[in-house]
Short mmCIF file of C-alpha atoms in Angstrom, two decimals:
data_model
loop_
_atom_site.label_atom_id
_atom_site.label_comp_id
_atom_site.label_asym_id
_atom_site.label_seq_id
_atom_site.Cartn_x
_atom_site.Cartn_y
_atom_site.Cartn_z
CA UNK A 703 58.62 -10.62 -9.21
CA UNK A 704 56.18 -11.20 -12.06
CA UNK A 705 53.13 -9.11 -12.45
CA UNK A 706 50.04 -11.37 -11.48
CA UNK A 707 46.31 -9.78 -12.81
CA UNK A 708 42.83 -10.59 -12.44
CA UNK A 709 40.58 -11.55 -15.16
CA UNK A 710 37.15 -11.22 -14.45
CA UNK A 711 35.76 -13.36 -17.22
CA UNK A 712 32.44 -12.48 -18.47
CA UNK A 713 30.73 -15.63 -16.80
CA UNK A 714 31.84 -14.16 -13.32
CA UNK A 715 30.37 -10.73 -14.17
CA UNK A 716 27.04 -12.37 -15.61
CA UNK A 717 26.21 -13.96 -12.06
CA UNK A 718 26.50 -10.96 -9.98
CA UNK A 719 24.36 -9.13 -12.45
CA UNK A 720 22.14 -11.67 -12.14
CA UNK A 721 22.67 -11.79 -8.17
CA UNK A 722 21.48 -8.08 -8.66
CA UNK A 723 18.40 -8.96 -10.24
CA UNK A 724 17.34 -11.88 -8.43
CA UNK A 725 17.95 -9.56 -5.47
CA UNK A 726 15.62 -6.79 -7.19
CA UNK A 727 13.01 -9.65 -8.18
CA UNK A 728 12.52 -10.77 -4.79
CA UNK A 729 12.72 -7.07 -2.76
CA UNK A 730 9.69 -5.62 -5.42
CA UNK A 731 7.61 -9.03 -4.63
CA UNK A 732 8.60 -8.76 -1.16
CA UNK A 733 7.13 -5.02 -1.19
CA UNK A 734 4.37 -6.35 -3.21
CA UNK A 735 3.54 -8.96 -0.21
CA UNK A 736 3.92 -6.04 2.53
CA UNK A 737 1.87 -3.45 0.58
CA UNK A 738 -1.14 -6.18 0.48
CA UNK A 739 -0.56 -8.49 3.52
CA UNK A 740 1.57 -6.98 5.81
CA UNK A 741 -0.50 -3.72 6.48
CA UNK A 742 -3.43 -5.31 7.78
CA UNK A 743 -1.42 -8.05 9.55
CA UNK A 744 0.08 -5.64 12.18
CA UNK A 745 -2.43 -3.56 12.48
CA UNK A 746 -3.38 -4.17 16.44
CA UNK A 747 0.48 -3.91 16.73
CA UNK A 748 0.57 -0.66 14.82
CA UNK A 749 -1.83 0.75 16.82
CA UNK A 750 0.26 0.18 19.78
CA UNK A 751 3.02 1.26 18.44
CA UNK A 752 1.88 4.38 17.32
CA UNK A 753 0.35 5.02 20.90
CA UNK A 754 3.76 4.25 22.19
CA UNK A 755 5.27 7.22 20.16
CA UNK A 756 6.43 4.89 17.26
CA UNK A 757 4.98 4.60 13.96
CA UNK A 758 2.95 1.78 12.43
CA UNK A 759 5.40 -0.34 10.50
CA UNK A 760 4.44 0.75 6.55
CA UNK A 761 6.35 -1.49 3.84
CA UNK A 762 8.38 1.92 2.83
CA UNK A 763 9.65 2.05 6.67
CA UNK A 764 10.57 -2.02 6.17
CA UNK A 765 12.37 -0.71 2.90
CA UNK A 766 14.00 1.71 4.54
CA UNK A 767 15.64 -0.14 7.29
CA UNK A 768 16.57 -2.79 4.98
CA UNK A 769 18.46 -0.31 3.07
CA UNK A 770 20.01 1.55 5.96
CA UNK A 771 20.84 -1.55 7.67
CA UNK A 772 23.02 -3.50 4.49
CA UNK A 773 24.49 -0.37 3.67
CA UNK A 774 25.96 0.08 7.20
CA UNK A 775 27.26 -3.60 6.72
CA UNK A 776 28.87 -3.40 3.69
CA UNK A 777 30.29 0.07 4.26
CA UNK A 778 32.13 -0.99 7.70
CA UNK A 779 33.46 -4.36 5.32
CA UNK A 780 34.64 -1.37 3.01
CA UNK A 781 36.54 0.80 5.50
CA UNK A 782 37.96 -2.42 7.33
CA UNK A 783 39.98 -3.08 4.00
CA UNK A 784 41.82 0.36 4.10
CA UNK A 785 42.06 -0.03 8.04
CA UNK A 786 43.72 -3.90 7.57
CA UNK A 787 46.40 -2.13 4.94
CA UNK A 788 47.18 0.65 7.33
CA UNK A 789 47.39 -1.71 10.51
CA UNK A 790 49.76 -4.08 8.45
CA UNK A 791 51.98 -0.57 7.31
CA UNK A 792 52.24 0.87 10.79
CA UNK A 793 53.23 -2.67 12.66
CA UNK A 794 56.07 -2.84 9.62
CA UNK A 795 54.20 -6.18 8.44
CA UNK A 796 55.86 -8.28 6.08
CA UNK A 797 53.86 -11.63 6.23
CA UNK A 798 50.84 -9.81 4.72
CA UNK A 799 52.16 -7.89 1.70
CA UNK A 800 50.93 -10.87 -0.96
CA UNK A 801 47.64 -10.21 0.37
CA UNK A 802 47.39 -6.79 0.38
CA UNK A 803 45.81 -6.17 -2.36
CA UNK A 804 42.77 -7.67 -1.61
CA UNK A 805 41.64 -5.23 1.49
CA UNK A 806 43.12 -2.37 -0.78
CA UNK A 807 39.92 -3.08 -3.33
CA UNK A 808 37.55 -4.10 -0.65
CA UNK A 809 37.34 -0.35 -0.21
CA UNK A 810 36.36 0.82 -3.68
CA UNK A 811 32.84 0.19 -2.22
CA UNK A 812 33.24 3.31 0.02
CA UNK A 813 31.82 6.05 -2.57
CA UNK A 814 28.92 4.38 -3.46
CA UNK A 815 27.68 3.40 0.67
CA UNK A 816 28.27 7.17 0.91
CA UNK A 817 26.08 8.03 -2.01
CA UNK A 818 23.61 5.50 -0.48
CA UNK A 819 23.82 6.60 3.10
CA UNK A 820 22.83 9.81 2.54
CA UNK A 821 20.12 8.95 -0.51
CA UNK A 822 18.75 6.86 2.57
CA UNK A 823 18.84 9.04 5.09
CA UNK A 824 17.34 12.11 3.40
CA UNK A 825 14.37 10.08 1.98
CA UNK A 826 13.82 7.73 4.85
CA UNK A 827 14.95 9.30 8.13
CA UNK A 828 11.82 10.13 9.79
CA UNK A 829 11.18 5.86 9.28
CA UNK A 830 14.78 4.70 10.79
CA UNK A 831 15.46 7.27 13.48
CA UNK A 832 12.84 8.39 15.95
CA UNK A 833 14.81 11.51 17.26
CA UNK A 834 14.26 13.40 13.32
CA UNK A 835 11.07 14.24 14.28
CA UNK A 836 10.07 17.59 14.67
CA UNK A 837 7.39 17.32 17.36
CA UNK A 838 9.50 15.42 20.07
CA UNK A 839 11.43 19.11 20.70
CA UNK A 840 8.41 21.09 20.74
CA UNK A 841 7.75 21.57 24.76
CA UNK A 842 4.13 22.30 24.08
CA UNK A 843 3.37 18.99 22.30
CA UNK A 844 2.25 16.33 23.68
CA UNK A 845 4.69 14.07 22.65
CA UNK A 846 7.41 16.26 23.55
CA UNK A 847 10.94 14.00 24.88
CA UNK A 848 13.17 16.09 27.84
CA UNK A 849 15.67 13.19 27.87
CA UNK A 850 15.83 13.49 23.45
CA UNK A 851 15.37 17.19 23.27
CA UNK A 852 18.41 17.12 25.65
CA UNK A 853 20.59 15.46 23.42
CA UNK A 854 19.67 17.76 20.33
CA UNK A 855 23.14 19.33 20.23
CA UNK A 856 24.75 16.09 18.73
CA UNK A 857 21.21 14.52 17.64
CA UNK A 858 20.21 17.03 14.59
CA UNK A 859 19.60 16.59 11.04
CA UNK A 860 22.44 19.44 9.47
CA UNK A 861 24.85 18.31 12.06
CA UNK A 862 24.25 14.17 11.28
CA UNK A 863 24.49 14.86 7.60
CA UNK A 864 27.59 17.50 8.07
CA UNK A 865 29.55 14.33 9.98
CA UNK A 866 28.42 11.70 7.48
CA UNK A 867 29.88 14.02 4.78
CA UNK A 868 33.15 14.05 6.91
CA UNK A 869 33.26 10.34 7.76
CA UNK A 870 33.09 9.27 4.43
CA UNK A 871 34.99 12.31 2.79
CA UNK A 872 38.18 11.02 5.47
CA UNK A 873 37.71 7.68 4.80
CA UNK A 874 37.55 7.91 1.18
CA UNK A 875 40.25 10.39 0.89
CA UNK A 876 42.79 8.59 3.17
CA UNK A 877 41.89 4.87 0.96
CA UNK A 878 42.63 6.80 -2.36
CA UNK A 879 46.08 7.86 -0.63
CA UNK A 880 47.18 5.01 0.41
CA UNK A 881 45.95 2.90 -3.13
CA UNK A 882 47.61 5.91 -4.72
CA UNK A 883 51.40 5.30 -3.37
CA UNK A 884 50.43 1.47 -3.47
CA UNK A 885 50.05 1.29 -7.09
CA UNK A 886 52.98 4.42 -7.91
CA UNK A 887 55.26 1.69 -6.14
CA UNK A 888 54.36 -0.88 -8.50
CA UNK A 889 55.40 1.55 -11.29
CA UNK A 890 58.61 2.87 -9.74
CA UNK A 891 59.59 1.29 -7.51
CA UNK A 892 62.28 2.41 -4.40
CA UNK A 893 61.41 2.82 -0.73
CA UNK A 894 59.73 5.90 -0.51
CA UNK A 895 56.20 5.02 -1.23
CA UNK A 896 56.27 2.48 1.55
CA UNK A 897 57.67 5.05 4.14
CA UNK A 898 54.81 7.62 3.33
CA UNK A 899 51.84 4.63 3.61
CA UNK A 900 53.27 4.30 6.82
CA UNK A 901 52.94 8.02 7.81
CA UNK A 902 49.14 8.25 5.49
CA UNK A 903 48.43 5.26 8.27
CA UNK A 904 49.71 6.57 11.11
CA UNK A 905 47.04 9.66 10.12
CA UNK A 906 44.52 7.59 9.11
CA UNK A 907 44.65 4.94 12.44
CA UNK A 908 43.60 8.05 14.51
CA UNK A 909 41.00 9.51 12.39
CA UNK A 910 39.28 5.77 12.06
CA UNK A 911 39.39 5.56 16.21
CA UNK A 912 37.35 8.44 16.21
CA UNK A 913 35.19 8.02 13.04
CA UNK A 914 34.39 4.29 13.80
CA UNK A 915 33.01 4.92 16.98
CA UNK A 916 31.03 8.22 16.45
CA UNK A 917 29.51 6.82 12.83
CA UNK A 918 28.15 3.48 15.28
CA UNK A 919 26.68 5.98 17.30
CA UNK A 920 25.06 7.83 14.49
CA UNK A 921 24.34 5.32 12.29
CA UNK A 922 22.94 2.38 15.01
CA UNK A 923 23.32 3.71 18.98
CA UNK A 924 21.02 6.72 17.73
CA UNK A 925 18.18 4.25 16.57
CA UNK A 926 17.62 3.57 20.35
CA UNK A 927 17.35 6.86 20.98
CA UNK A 928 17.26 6.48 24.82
CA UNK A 929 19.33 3.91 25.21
CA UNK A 930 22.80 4.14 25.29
CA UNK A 931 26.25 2.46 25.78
CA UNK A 932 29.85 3.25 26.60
CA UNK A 933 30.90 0.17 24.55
CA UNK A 934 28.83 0.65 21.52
CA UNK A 935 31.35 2.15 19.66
CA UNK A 936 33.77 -0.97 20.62
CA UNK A 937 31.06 -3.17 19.77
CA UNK A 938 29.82 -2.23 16.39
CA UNK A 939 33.91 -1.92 15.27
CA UNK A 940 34.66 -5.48 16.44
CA UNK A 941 31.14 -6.96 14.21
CA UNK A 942 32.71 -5.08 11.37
CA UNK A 943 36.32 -6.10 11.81
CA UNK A 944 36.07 -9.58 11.77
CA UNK A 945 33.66 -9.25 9.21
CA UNK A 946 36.06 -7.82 7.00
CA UNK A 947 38.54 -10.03 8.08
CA UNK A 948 36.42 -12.81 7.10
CA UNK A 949 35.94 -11.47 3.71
CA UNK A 950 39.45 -11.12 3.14
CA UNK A 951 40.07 -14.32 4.27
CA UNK A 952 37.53 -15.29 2.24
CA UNK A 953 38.67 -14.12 -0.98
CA UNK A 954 42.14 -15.27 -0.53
CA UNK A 955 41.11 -18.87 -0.64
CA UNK A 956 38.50 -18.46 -3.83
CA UNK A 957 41.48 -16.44 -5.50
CA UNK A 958 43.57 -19.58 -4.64
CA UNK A 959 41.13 -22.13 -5.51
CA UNK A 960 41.05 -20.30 -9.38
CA UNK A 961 44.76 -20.94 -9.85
CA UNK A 962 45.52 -17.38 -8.67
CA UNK A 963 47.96 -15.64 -5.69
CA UNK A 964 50.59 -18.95 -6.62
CA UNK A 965 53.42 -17.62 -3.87
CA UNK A 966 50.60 -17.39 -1.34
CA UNK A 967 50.69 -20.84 1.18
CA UNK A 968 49.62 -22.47 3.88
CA UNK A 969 51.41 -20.32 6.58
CA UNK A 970 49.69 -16.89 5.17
CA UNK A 971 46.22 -18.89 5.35
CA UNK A 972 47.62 -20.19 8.45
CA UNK A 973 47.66 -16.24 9.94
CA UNK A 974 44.59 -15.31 7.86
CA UNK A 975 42.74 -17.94 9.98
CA UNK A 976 44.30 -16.92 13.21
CA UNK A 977 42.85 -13.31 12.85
CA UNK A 978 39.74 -15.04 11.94
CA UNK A 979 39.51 -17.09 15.39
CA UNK A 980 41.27 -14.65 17.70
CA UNK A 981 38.29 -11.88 16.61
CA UNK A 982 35.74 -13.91 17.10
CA UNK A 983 36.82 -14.43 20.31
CA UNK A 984 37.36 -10.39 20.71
CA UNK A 985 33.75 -9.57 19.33
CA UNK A 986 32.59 -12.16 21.68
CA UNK A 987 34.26 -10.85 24.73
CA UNK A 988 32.74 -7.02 23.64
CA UNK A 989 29.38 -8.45 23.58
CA UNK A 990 29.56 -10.25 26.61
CA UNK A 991 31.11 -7.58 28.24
CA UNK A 992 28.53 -4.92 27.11
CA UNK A 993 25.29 -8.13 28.04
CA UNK A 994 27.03 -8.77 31.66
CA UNK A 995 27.38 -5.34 32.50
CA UNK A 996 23.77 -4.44 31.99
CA UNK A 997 22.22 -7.34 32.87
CA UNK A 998 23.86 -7.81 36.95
CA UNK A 999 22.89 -3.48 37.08
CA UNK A 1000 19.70 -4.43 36.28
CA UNK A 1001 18.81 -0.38 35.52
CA UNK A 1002 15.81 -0.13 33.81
CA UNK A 1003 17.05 2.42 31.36
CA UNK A 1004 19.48 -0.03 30.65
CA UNK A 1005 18.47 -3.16 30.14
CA UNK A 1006 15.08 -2.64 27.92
CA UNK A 1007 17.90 -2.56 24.98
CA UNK A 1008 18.48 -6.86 25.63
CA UNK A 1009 14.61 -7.23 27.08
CA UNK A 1010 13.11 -5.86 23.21
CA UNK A 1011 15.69 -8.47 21.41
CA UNK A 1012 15.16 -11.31 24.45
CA UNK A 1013 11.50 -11.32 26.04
CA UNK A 1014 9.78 -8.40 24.38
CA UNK A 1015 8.23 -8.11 21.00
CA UNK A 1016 6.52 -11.52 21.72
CA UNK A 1017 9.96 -13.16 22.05
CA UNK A 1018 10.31 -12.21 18.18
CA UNK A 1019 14.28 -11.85 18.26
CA UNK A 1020 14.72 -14.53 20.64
CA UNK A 1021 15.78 -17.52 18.53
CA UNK A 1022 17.97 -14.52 16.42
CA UNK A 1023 19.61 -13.24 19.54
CA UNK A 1024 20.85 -16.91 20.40
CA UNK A 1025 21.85 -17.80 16.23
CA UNK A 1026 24.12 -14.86 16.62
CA UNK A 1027 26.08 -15.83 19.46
CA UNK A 1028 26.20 -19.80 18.01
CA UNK A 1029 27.32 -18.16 14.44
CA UNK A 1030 29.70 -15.50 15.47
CA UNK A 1031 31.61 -17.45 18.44
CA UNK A 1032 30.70 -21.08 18.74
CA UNK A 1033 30.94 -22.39 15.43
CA UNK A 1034 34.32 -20.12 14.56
CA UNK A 1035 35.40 -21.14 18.39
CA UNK A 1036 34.67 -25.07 17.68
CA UNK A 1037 36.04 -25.18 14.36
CA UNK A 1038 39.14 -23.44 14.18
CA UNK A 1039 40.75 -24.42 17.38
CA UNK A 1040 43.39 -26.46 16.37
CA UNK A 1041 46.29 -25.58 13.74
CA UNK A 1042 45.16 -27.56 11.42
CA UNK A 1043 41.92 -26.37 10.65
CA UNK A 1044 43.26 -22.39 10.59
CA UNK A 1045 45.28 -23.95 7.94
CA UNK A 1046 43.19 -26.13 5.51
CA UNK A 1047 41.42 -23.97 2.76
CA UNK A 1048 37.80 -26.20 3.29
CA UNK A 1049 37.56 -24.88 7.25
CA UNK A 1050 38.29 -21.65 6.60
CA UNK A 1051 35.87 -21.43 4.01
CA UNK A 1052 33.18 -22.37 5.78
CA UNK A 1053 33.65 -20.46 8.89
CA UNK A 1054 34.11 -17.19 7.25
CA UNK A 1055 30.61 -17.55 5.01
CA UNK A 1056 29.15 -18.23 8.92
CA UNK A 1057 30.78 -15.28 10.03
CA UNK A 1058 29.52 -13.12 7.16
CA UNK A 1059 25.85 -14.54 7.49
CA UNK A 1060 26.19 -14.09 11.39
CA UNK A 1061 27.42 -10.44 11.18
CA UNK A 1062 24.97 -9.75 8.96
CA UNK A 1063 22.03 -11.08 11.76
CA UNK A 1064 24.24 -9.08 14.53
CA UNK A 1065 23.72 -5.92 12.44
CA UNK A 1066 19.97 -7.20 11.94
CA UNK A 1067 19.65 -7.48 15.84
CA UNK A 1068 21.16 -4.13 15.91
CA UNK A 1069 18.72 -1.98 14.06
CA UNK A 1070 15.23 -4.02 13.90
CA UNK A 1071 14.09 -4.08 17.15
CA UNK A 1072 14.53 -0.45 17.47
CA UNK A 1073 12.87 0.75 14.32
CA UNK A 1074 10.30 -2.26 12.97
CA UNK A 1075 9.67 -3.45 16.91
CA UNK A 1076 7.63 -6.84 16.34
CA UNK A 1077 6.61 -6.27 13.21
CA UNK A 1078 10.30 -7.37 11.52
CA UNK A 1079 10.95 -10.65 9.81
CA UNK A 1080 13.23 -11.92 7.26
CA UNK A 1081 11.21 -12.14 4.73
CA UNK A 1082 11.67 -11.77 0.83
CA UNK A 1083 12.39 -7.86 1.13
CA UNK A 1084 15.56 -9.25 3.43
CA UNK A 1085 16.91 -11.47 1.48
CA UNK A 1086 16.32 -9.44 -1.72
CA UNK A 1087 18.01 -6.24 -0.07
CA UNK A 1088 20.87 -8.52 1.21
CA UNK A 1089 21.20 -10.03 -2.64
CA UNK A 1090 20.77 -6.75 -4.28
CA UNK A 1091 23.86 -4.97 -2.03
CA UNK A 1092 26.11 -8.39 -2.36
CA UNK A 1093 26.13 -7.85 -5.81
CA UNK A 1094 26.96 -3.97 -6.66
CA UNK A 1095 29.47 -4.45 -3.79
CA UNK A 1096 30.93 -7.53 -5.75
CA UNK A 1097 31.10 -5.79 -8.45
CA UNK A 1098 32.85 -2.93 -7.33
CA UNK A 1099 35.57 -5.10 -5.16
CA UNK A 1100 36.29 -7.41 -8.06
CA UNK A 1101 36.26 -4.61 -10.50
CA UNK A 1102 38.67 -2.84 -8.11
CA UNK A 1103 41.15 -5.80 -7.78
CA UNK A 1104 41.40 -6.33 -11.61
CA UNK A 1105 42.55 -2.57 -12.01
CA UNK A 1106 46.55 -3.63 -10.81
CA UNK A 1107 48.63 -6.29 -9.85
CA UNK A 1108 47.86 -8.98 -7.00
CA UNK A 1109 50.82 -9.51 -6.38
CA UNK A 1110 52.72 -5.84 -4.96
CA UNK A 1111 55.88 -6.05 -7.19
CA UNK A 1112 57.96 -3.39 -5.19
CA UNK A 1113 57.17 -3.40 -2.09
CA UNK A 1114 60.25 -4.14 0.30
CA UNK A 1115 59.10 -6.56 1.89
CA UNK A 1116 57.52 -8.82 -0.73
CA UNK A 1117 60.32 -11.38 -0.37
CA UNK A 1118 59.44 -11.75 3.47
CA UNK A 1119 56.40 -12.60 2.48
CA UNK A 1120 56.85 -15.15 -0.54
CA UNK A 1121 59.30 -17.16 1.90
CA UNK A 1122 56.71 -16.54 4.99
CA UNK A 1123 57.15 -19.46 7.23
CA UNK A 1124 54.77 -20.09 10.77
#
C-alpha cells in the first residue's frame, strides 16, 4: 500500500476564503436591507405577533435563526462522519475502508459548531426559543404558560447549556478516539487498533442513539414549544444522515475527478450511491410517517405544527414544504433507480448537491415557521449565512483530510476493499 495525501493547493484555499467573504458581503447587506426595509414591512404582522405572545421579527432575531439554524446543519453533517466510521467498524465493513477517511475529517467541524452553538445560544436565545423567557413561568403574569411552565424540568437555560456541553464534549471526545487509533494504525501497524475502534464504536453507537435524539429535541422540537413529536428525534437523525451521506458521497467523486483515491471504482461508488437512494427513501418514510399520523388524528395540538408550514402564515412555506419533498425523495427516487445511475460519477453528483440544498430547506422548514412566523424569507441574510458556514466548514474538512493518508495503509481489511467487487 502506498501512502496517498491531499494537497490543498493554494487556488482551492483562495475560493473558500473568498466563499467566506462573499458570504459575509451579502449577510451585512442583507442586515443592512432588514434594518431599513424589513422593520417597517412587518410591522401589522409584528403587532400580531407580539399580541400572540411572540416577538416582532427584528433583523438581530433573523440573524439569529440564521445562525442557529446552519450551525445545526453542519454540525449533524459533522457527527454523521464519526457515526458512518463507527457503523462501518461495528458491522466488520471491509468495502468501505478506502473511503474512510473522508467521514473521519468531516468531523473536524465538531469543535467549532460547539463553540458556535453556545456563542448563539447565550447571545440570541430569548430570539430562537420562546420557552427562555422569564415571564412565561411567573403564575402572576399575564402571559404566564401552564402547559411550558410544566415542562421546565427539561426546558431550562443551566440544564440546556449543561447537555449541549455534554453532547458535544461525547461527540468530540469519542471522534478524536477513534481518528486517534485510525491514524496510530497507519504508523504501526498490527490488528489491535482496529479491534479497539470497534469497541470506541460499540460505546460511541449508544451514546449517539441517545444524544441524536435529545440534541433534535433541544436544538429544533423545543422551538415549537407546544408542539411535540414521538418521531422527532427519528426525523431530524434521518435529514442529517443522508445529508452526510451525501456529502461523503459527494466528496468521493470530486476527490476522484482530481486524479485522487486511484484504487477506489465503480462498485464502491456503486454502494456509496445505494446508501444515497435507500435514505432517501428512509427520511421519506419518517416524514411521511410523522405527516400521516397527525394529519388522519386531526388533534388540534397536533396538527398546527403542518397547518403554520401548509395554510398558515399566508401560505408562506407552502411552495417550500412541497420543494422539500420533490428535492429530498423524488428527484433522488427518479434518478437513481436503476444500477446504472448509482454507478456513474455525473448522477451521483447531481443528486447529492439536491440532497444537500434540500436538507438544508428541510432544516429551514424546521426552525422558521416557529421562530420568524411569516415574516421569514430567503433573502440575502440566507444565502450569505449559508455561504459564510460552507466555507469555515470547508475549510476545516479539507484541512482535516490533508493532515494523513487517504488511503488507510494498515488497516486489515484494505485489500477487501481495493479488490471490492458488487
Amino acid at each position: 500500500m502506498t501512502e496517498e495525501r491531499l494537497i490543498i493547493s493554494r487556488k482551492t484555499n483562495n475560493k473558500f476564503f473568498l466563499m467566506i467573504a462573499v458570504g459575509v458581503v451579502l449577510l451585512i447587506a442583507g442586515i443592512i436591507m432588514a434594518a431599513a426595509g424589513g422593520g417597517g414591512e412587518h410591522h401589522a404582522e409584528g403587532a400580531e405577533a407580539a399580541a400572540g405572545g411572540h416577538e416582532a421579527v427584528s433583523w438581530s432575531k433573523r440573524l439569529f435563526v440564521n445562525l442557529w439554524m446552519n450551525n445545526v446543519y453542519f454540525t449533524g453533517i459533522a457527527l454523521i462522519g464519526t457515526f458512518f466510521v463507527a457503523v462501518q467498524y461495528v458491522a466488520y465493513a471491509g468495502w468501505s475502508v478506502l473511503i474512510k477517511r473522508i467521514p473521519e475529517a468531516l468531523s473536524y467541524y465538531l469543535p467549532i459548531g460547539g463553540v458556535v452553538m453556545l456563542l448563539v445560544f447565550l447571545f440570541g436565545s430569548h430570539d430562537i426559543f420562546h420557552w427562555t423567557h422569564e415571564y412565561l413561568y411567573d403564575i402572576n403574569d399575564p402571559r404566564y404558560d401552564p402547559i411550558i411552565a410544566g415542562k421546565s424540568g427539561y426546558l431550562n437555560t443551566v440544564f440546556f447549556l449543561v447537555r449541549m456541553a455534554v453532547y458535544f464534549g461525547l461527540w468530540i471526545l469519542f471522534f478524536m478516539w477513534l481518528r486517534r487509533e485510525s491514524i496510530n494504525e497507519d504508523l504501526y501497524g498490527g490488528t489491535s487498533y482496529y479491534h479497539k475502534s470497534i469497541r470506541i464504536s460499540a460505546m460511541f453507537l449508544v451514546v449517539f442513539g441517545i444524544t441524536s435524539s435529545t440534541s433534535a429535541w433541544d436544538w429544533v422540537l423545543s422551538i415549537d414549544t407546544h408542539w411535540f413529536s414521538t418521531m422527532f428525534g427519528w426525523y431530524v437523525f434521518a435529514s442529517w444522515w443522508v445529508s452526510g451521506l451525501a456529502a461523503i458521497t459527494l466528496t468521493v467523486i470530486l476527490l476522484k475527478q482530481n486524479g485522487y483515491l486511484k484504487m477506489v471504482n465503480a462498485n464502491h461508488i456503486h454502494d456509496l450511491g445505494k446508501f444515497v437512494f435507500a435514505f432517501s427513501i428512509f427520511w421519506t418514510y419518517i416524514w411521511f410517517s410523522q405527516f400521516m399520523l397527525i394529519w388522519y388524528a386531526n388533534i388540534p395540538e397536533e396538527s398546527i405544527y403542518y397547518l403554520e408550514r401548509l395554510g398558515g402564515n399566508e401560505g408562506h412555506y407552502k411552495w417550500i414544504f412541497f420543494t422539500n419533498l420533490i428535492i429530498n425523495f423524488v428527484f433522488p427516487f427518479l434518478v437513481l433507480m436503476t444500477r446504472d445511475a448509482k454507478r456513474q460519477m455525473i448522477m451521483l453528483k447531481l443528486v447529492t448537491i439536491a440532497i444537500l440544498i434540500g436538507h438544508w430547506l428541510d432544516f429551514y422548514l424546521m426552525m422558521m415557521p416557529g421562530t420568524l412566523q411569516g415574516s421569514a424569507s430567503l433573502g440575502l441574510m440566507e444565502i450569505g449565512t449559508a455561504l459564510l458556514f460552507l466555507g469555515v466548514f470547508l475549510l476545516t474538512f479539507t484541512k482535516g483530510l490533508a493532515k494523513a493518508s487517504l488511503v488507510p495503509l494498515n488497516h486489515p481489511f484494505v485489500e477487501e476493499s481495493v479488490h471490492h467487487h458488487v
